[in-house]
Coordinates of C-alpha atoms and ligand atoms in Angstrom, one line a residue:
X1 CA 3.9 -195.0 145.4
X2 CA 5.8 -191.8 144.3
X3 CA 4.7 -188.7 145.5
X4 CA 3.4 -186.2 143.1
X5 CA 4.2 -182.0 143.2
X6 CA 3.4 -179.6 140.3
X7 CA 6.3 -178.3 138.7
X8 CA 7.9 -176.1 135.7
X9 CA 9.2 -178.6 133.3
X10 CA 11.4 -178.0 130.3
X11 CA 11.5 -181.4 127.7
X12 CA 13.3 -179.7 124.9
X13 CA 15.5 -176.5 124.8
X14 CA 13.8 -173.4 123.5
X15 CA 11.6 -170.2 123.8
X16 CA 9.6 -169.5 126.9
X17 CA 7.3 -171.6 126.0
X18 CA 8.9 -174.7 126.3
X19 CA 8.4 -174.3 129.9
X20 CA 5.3 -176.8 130.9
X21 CA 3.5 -176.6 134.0
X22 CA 2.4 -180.3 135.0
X23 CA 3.2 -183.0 137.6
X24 CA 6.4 -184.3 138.9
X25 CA 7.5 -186.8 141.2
X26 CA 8.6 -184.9 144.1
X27 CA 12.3 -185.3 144.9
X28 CA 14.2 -187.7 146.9
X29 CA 16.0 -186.1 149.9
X30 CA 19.7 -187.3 149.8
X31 CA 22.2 -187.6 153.2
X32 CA 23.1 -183.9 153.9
X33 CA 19.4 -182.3 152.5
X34 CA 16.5 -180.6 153.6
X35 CA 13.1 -181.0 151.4
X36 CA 12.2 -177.4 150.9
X37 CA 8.3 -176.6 150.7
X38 CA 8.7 -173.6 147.8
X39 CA 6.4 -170.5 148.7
X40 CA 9.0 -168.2 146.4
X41 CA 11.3 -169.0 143.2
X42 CA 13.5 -166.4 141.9
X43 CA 14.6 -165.9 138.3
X44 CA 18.3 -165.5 137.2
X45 CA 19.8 -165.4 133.8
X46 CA 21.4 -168.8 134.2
X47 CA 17.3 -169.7 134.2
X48 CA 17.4 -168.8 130.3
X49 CA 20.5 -169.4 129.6
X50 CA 19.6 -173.4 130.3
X51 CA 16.7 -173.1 128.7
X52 CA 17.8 -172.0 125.3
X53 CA 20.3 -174.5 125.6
X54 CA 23.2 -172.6 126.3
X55 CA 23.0 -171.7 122.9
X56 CA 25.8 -168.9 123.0
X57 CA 28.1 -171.5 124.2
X58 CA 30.1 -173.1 121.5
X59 CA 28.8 -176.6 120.6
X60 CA 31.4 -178.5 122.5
X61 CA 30.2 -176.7 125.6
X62 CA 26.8 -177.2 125.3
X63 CA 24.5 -179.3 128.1
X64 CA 23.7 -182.9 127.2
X65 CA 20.7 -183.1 128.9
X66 CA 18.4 -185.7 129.9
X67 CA 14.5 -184.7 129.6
X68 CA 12.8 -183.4 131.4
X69 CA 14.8 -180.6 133.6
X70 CA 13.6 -178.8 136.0
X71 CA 15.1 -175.0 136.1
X72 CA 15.6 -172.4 139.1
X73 CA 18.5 -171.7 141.7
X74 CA 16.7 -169.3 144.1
X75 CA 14.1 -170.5 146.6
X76 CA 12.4 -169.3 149.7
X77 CA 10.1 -171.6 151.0
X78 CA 9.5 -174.1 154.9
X79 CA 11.6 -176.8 155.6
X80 CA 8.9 -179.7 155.2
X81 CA 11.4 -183.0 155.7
X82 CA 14.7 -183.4 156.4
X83 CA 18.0 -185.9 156.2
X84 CA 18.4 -187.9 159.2
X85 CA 22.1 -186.1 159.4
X86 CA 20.8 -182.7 159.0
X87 CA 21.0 -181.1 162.7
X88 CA 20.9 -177.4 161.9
X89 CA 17.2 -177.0 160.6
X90 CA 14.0 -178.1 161.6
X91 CA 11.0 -179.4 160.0
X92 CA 9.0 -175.7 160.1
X93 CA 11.9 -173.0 159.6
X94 CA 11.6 -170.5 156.7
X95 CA 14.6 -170.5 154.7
X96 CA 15.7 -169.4 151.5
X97 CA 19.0 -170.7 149.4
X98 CA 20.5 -170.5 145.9
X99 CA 20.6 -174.1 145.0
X100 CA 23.6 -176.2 143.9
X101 CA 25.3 -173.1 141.6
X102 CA 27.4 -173.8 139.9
X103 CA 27.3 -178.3 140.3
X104 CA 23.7 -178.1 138.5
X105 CA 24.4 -175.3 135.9
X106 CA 23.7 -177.5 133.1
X107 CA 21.0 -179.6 134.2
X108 CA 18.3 -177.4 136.3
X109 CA 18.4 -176.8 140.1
X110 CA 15.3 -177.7 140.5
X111 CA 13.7 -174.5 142.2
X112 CA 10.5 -174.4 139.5
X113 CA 8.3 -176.8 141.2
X114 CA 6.3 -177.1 144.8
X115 CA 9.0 -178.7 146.6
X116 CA 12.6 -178.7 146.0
X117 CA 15.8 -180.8 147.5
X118 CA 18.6 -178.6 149.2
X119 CA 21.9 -179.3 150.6
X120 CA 21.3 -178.0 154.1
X121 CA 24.9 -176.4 154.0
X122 CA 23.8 -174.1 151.2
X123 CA 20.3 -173.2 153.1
X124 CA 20.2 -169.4 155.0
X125 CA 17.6 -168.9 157.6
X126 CA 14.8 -166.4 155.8
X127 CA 15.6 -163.0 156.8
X128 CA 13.7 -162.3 159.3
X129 CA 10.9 -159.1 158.4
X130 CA 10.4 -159.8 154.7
X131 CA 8.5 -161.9 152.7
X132 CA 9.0 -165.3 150.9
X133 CA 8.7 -163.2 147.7
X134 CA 11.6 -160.6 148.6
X135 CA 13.7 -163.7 149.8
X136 CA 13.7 -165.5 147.0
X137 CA 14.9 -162.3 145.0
X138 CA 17.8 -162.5 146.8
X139 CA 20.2 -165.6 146.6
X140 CA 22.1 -165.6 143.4
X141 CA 22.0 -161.6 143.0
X142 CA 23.6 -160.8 146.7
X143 CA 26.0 -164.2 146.8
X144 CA 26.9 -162.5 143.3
X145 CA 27.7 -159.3 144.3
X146 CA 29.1 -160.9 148.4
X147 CA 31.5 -162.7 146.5
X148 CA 32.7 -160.2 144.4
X149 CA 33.0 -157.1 146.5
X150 CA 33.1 -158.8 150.4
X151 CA 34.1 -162.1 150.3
X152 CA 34.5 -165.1 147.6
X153 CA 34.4 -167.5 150.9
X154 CA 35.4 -170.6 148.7
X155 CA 38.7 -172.3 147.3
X156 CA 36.9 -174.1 144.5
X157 CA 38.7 -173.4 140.6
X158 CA 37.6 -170.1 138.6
X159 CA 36.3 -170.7 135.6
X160 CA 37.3 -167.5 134.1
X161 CA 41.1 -167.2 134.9
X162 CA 44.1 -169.1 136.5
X163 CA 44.3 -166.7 139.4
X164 CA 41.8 -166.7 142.7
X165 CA 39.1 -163.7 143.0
X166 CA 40.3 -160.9 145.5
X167 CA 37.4 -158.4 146.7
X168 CA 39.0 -155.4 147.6
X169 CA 38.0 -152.4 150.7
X170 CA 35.9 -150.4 149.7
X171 CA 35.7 -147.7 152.3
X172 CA 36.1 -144.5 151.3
X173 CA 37.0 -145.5 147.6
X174 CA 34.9 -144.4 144.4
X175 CA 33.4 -147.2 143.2
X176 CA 31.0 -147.1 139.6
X177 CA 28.4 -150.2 139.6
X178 CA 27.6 -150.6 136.2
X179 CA 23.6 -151.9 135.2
X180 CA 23.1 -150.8 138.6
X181 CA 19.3 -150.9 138.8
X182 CA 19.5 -155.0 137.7
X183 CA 19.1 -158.2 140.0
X184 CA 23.3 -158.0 140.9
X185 CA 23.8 -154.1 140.3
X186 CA 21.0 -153.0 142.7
X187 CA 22.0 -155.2 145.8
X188 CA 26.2 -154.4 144.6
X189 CA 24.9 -150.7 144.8
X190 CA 23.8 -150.9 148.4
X191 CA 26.7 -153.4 149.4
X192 CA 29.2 -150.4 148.5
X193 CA 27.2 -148.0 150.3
X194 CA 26.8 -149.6 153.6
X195 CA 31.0 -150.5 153.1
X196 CA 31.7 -146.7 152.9
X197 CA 32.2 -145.9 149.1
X198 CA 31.3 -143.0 146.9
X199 CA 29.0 -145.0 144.6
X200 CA 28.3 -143.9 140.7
X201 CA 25.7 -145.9 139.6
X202 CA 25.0 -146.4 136.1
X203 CA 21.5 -147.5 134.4
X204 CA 18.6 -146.7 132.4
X205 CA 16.5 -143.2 133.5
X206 CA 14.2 -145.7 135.2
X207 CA 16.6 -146.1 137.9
X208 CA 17.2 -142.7 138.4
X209 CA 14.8 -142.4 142.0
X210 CA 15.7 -145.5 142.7
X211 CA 19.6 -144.7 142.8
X212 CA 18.8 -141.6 144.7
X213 CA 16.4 -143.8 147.4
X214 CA 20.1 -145.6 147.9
X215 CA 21.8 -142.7 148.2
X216 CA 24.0 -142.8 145.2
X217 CA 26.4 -140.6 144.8
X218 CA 26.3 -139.8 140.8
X219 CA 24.0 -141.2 138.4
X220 CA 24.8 -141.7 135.0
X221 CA 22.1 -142.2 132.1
X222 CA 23.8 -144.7 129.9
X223 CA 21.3 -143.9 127.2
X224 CA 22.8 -140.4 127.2
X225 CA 26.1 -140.2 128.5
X226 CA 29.5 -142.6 128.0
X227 CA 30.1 -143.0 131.5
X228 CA 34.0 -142.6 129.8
X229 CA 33.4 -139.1 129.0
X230 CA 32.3 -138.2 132.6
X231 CA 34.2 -139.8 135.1
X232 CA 38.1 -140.2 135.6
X233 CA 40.6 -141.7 138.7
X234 CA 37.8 -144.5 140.1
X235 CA 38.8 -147.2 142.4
X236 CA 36.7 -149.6 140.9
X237 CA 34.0 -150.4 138.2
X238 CA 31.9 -153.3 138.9
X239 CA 30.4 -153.8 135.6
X240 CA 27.0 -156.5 136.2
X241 CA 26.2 -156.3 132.2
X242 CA 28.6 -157.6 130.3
X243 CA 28.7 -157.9 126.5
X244 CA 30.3 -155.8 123.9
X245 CA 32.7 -152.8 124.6
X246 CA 33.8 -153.7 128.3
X247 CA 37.1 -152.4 127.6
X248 CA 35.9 -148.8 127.8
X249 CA 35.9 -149.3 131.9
X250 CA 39.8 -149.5 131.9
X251 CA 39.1 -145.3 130.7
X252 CA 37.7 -144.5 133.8
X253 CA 39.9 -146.1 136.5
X254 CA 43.1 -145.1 137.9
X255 CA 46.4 -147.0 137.7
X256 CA 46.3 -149.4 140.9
X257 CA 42.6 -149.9 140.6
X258 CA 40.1 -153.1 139.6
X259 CA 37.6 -153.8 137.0
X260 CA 35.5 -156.6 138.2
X261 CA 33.6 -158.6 135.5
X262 CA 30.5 -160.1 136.2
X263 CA 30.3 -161.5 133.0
X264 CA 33.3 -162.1 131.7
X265 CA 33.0 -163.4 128.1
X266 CA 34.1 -161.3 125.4
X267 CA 36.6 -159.1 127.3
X268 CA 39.7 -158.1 125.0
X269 CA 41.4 -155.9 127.2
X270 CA 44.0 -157.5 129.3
X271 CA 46.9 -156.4 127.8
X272 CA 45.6 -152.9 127.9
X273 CA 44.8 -153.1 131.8
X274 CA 48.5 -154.9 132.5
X275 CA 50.4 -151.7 130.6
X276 CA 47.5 -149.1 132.4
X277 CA 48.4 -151.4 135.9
X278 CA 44.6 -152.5 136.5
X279 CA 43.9 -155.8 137.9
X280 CA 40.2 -157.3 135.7
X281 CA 39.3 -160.4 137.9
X282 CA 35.9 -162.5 137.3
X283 CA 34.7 -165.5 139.2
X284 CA 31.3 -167.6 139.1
X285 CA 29.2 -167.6 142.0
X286 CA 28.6 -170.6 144.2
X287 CA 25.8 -171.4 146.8
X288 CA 27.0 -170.6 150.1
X289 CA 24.7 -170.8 153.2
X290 CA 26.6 -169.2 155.6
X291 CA 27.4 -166.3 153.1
X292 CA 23.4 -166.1 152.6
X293 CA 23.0 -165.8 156.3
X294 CA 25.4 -163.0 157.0
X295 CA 23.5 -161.3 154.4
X296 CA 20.4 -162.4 155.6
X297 CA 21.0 -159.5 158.3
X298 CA 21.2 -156.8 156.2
X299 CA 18.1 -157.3 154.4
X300 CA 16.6 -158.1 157.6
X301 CA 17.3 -155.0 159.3
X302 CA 16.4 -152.9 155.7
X303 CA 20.6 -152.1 155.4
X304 CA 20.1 -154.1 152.1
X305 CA 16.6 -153.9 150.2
X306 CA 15.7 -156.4 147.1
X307 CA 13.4 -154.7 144.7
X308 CA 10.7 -156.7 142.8
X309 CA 10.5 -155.4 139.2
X310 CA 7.4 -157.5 138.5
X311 CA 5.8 -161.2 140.4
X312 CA 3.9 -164.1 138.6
X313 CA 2.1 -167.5 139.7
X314 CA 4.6 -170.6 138.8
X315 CA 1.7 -171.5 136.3
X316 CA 3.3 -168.4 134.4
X317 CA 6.4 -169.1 134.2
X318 CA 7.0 -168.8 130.5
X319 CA 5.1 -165.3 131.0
X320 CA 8.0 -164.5 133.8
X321 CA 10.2 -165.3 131.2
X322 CA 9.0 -163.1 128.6
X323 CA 9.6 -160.4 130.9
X324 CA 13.1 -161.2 131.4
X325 CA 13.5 -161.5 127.3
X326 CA 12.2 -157.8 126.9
X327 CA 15.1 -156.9 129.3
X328 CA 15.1 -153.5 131.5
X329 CA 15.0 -155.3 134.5
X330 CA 14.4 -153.2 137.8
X331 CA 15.4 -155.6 140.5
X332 CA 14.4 -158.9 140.2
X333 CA 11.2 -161.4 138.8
X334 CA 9.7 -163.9 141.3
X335 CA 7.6 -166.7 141.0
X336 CA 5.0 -167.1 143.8
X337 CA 4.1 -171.3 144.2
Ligands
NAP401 N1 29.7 -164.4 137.4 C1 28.6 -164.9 137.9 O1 28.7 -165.9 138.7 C2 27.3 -164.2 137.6 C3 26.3 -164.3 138.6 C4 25.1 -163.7 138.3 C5 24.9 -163.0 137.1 N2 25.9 -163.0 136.2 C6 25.8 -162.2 134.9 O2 25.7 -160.9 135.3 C7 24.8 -160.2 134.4 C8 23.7 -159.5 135.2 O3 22.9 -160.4 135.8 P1 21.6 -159.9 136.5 O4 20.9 -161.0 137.2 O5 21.9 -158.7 137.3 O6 20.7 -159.4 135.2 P2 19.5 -158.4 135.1 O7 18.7 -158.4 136.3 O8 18.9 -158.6 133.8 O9 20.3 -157.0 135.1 C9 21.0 -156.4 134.0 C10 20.8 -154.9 134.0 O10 21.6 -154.3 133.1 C11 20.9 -153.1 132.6 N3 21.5 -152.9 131.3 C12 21.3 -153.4 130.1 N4 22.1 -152.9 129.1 C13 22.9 -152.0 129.7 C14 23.9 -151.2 129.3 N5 24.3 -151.1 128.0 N6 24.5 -150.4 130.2 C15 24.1 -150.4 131.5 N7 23.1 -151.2 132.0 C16 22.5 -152.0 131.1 C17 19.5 -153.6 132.5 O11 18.5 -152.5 132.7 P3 18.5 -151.0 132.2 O12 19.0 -151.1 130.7 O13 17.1 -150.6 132.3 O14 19.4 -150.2 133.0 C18 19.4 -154.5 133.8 O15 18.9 -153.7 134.9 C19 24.3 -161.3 133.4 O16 25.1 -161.3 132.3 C20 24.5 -162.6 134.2 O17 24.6 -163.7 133.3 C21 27.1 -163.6 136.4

């Protein structure tokens, strides 16, 4: 008899709406997993990216998937079976994980339903202090912004260029996070804080208190100032937006600096940055337990703090969805199961 779990499931590419609550066969744990009871999913743009198909893609690129898929990376939820080769958890422990990134990119981690397999090397022991809901804000967002300003912590090919991700130091360099107040910008922001920058943060007024709780340094209004008309000789611009007009970082940096892409796609100006001497470097995040669980600490002892911008019942999940479509995100959307 298979056992059954309610779950998100998607059996066409589309709106929010193709997203169906129902019943699923709960998964199979594999040598190597733990079965994760889910009390917490977190949403990512990969989430709707999948969804719709990867329609931005070019055909070629596109996911051939087999129906139904089951979406979500980020989890926080208790341990509720394990491998007979998994030592390092028990049946009981709160955990929280991003959940094969980048291996299921194209066909759904799985994270949208009551119970959810995990490779136990990519699980992080809940931070201890805050909630199932705050934990599963945090995997892709802070492994995104770990592996681009601490440590990539992996060998594996980049995507986005020939050449392997360097993080640089960041103490006592200026550093401007741009679409600082979103799911990667607002844990980047309090990463180059607590490593000792002077941190311009740029984002929607919205933000504004926000910022200053982190202790920004400057905050720019990007819906009333060109950050490029304001600010000169940075160290860095971590830009976690993406989309047209990147180029107009390579204005505000100093010759020897970096401009780190989070999303890459569309970026014209390399030969510009080689003549200006400014390295642009990208890479895609991968799960990483023991990268989760070094920042595990810092959220557990309030260094690091993961805002919610709004919560909904996995039932909703094509309501948590149309939040993320109207954009403006403070922090990050959470599914509570
Ligand atoms: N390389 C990787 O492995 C990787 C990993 C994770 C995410 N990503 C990519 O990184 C991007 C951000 O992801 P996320 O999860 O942080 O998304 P998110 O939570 O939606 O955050 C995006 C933020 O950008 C702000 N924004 C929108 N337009 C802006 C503009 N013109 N200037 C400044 N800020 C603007 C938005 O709010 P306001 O307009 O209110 O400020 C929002 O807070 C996405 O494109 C995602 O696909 C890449």
């Amino acid at each position: 008899m298979i056992d059954v779990m309610k779950a998100v499931r998607l059996h066409a590419f589309g709106g929010p709406d193709v997203l169906v609550y129902e019943d699923a066969p709960r998964p199979e744990l594999k040598a190597g997993e733990a079965l994760v009871r889910v009390e917490a999913a977190g949403l990512n743009p990969p989430d709707w990216y999948l969804r719709d198909g990867y329609r931005a893609l070019p055909p070629e690129w596109r996911p051939n998937a087999s129906f139904p898929l089951i979406l979500g990376t980020d989890v926080s939820g208790v341990v509720a079976a394990l491998a007979p080769d998994v030592a390092a958890f028990s049946i009981g422990d709160e955990v929280h994980a991003m959940v094969r990134f980048p291996d299921a990119v194209m066909t759904g981690s799985g994270a949208y339903a009551e119970y959810v397999s995990v490779p136990a090397s990519q699980l992080a022991p809940k931070p201890v202090g805050i909630d199932h809901i705050h934990a599963a804000g945090a995997p892709m967002s802070i492994l995104t912004a770990w592996q681009f300003l601490i440590e990539l912590g992996h060998d594996e090919p980049n995507p986005f260029q020939s050449y392997r991700h360097e993080p640089v130091p960041l103490e006592g360099k200026t550093v401007l996070i741009n679409g600082a107040g979103g799911g990667v910008g607002h844990l980047a922001v309090q990463l180059a804080k607590w490593q000792g920058a002077r941190v311009i943060a740029v984002a929607s007024a919205r933000n504004a208190a926000l910022m200053r709780d982190f202790g920004v340094d400057q905050f720019i209004d990007y819906k009333t100032t060109a950050a490029e008309d304001v600010v000169q000789d940075v160290d860095l611009v971590l830009d976690a937006v993406g989309g047209a007009n990147m180029e107009r970082f390579l204005r505000v940096l100093k010759p020897g600096s970096a401009l780190f892409l989070v999303n890459p796609l569309g970026f014209t100006g390399h030969e510009e940055a080689e003549k200006l001497g400014i390295t642009v470097s990208s890479t895609q995040v991968r799960s990483h337990g023991a990268q989760l669980a070094q920042a595990a600490c810092l959220l557990a002892d309030g260094t690091v703090r993961v805002v919610i911008d709004s919560r909904f019942p996995l039932a909703k999940a094509s309501s948590a969805h149309d939040r993320a479509a109207n954009g403006n995100i403070q922090g990050k959307i959470v599914m509570a199961v």
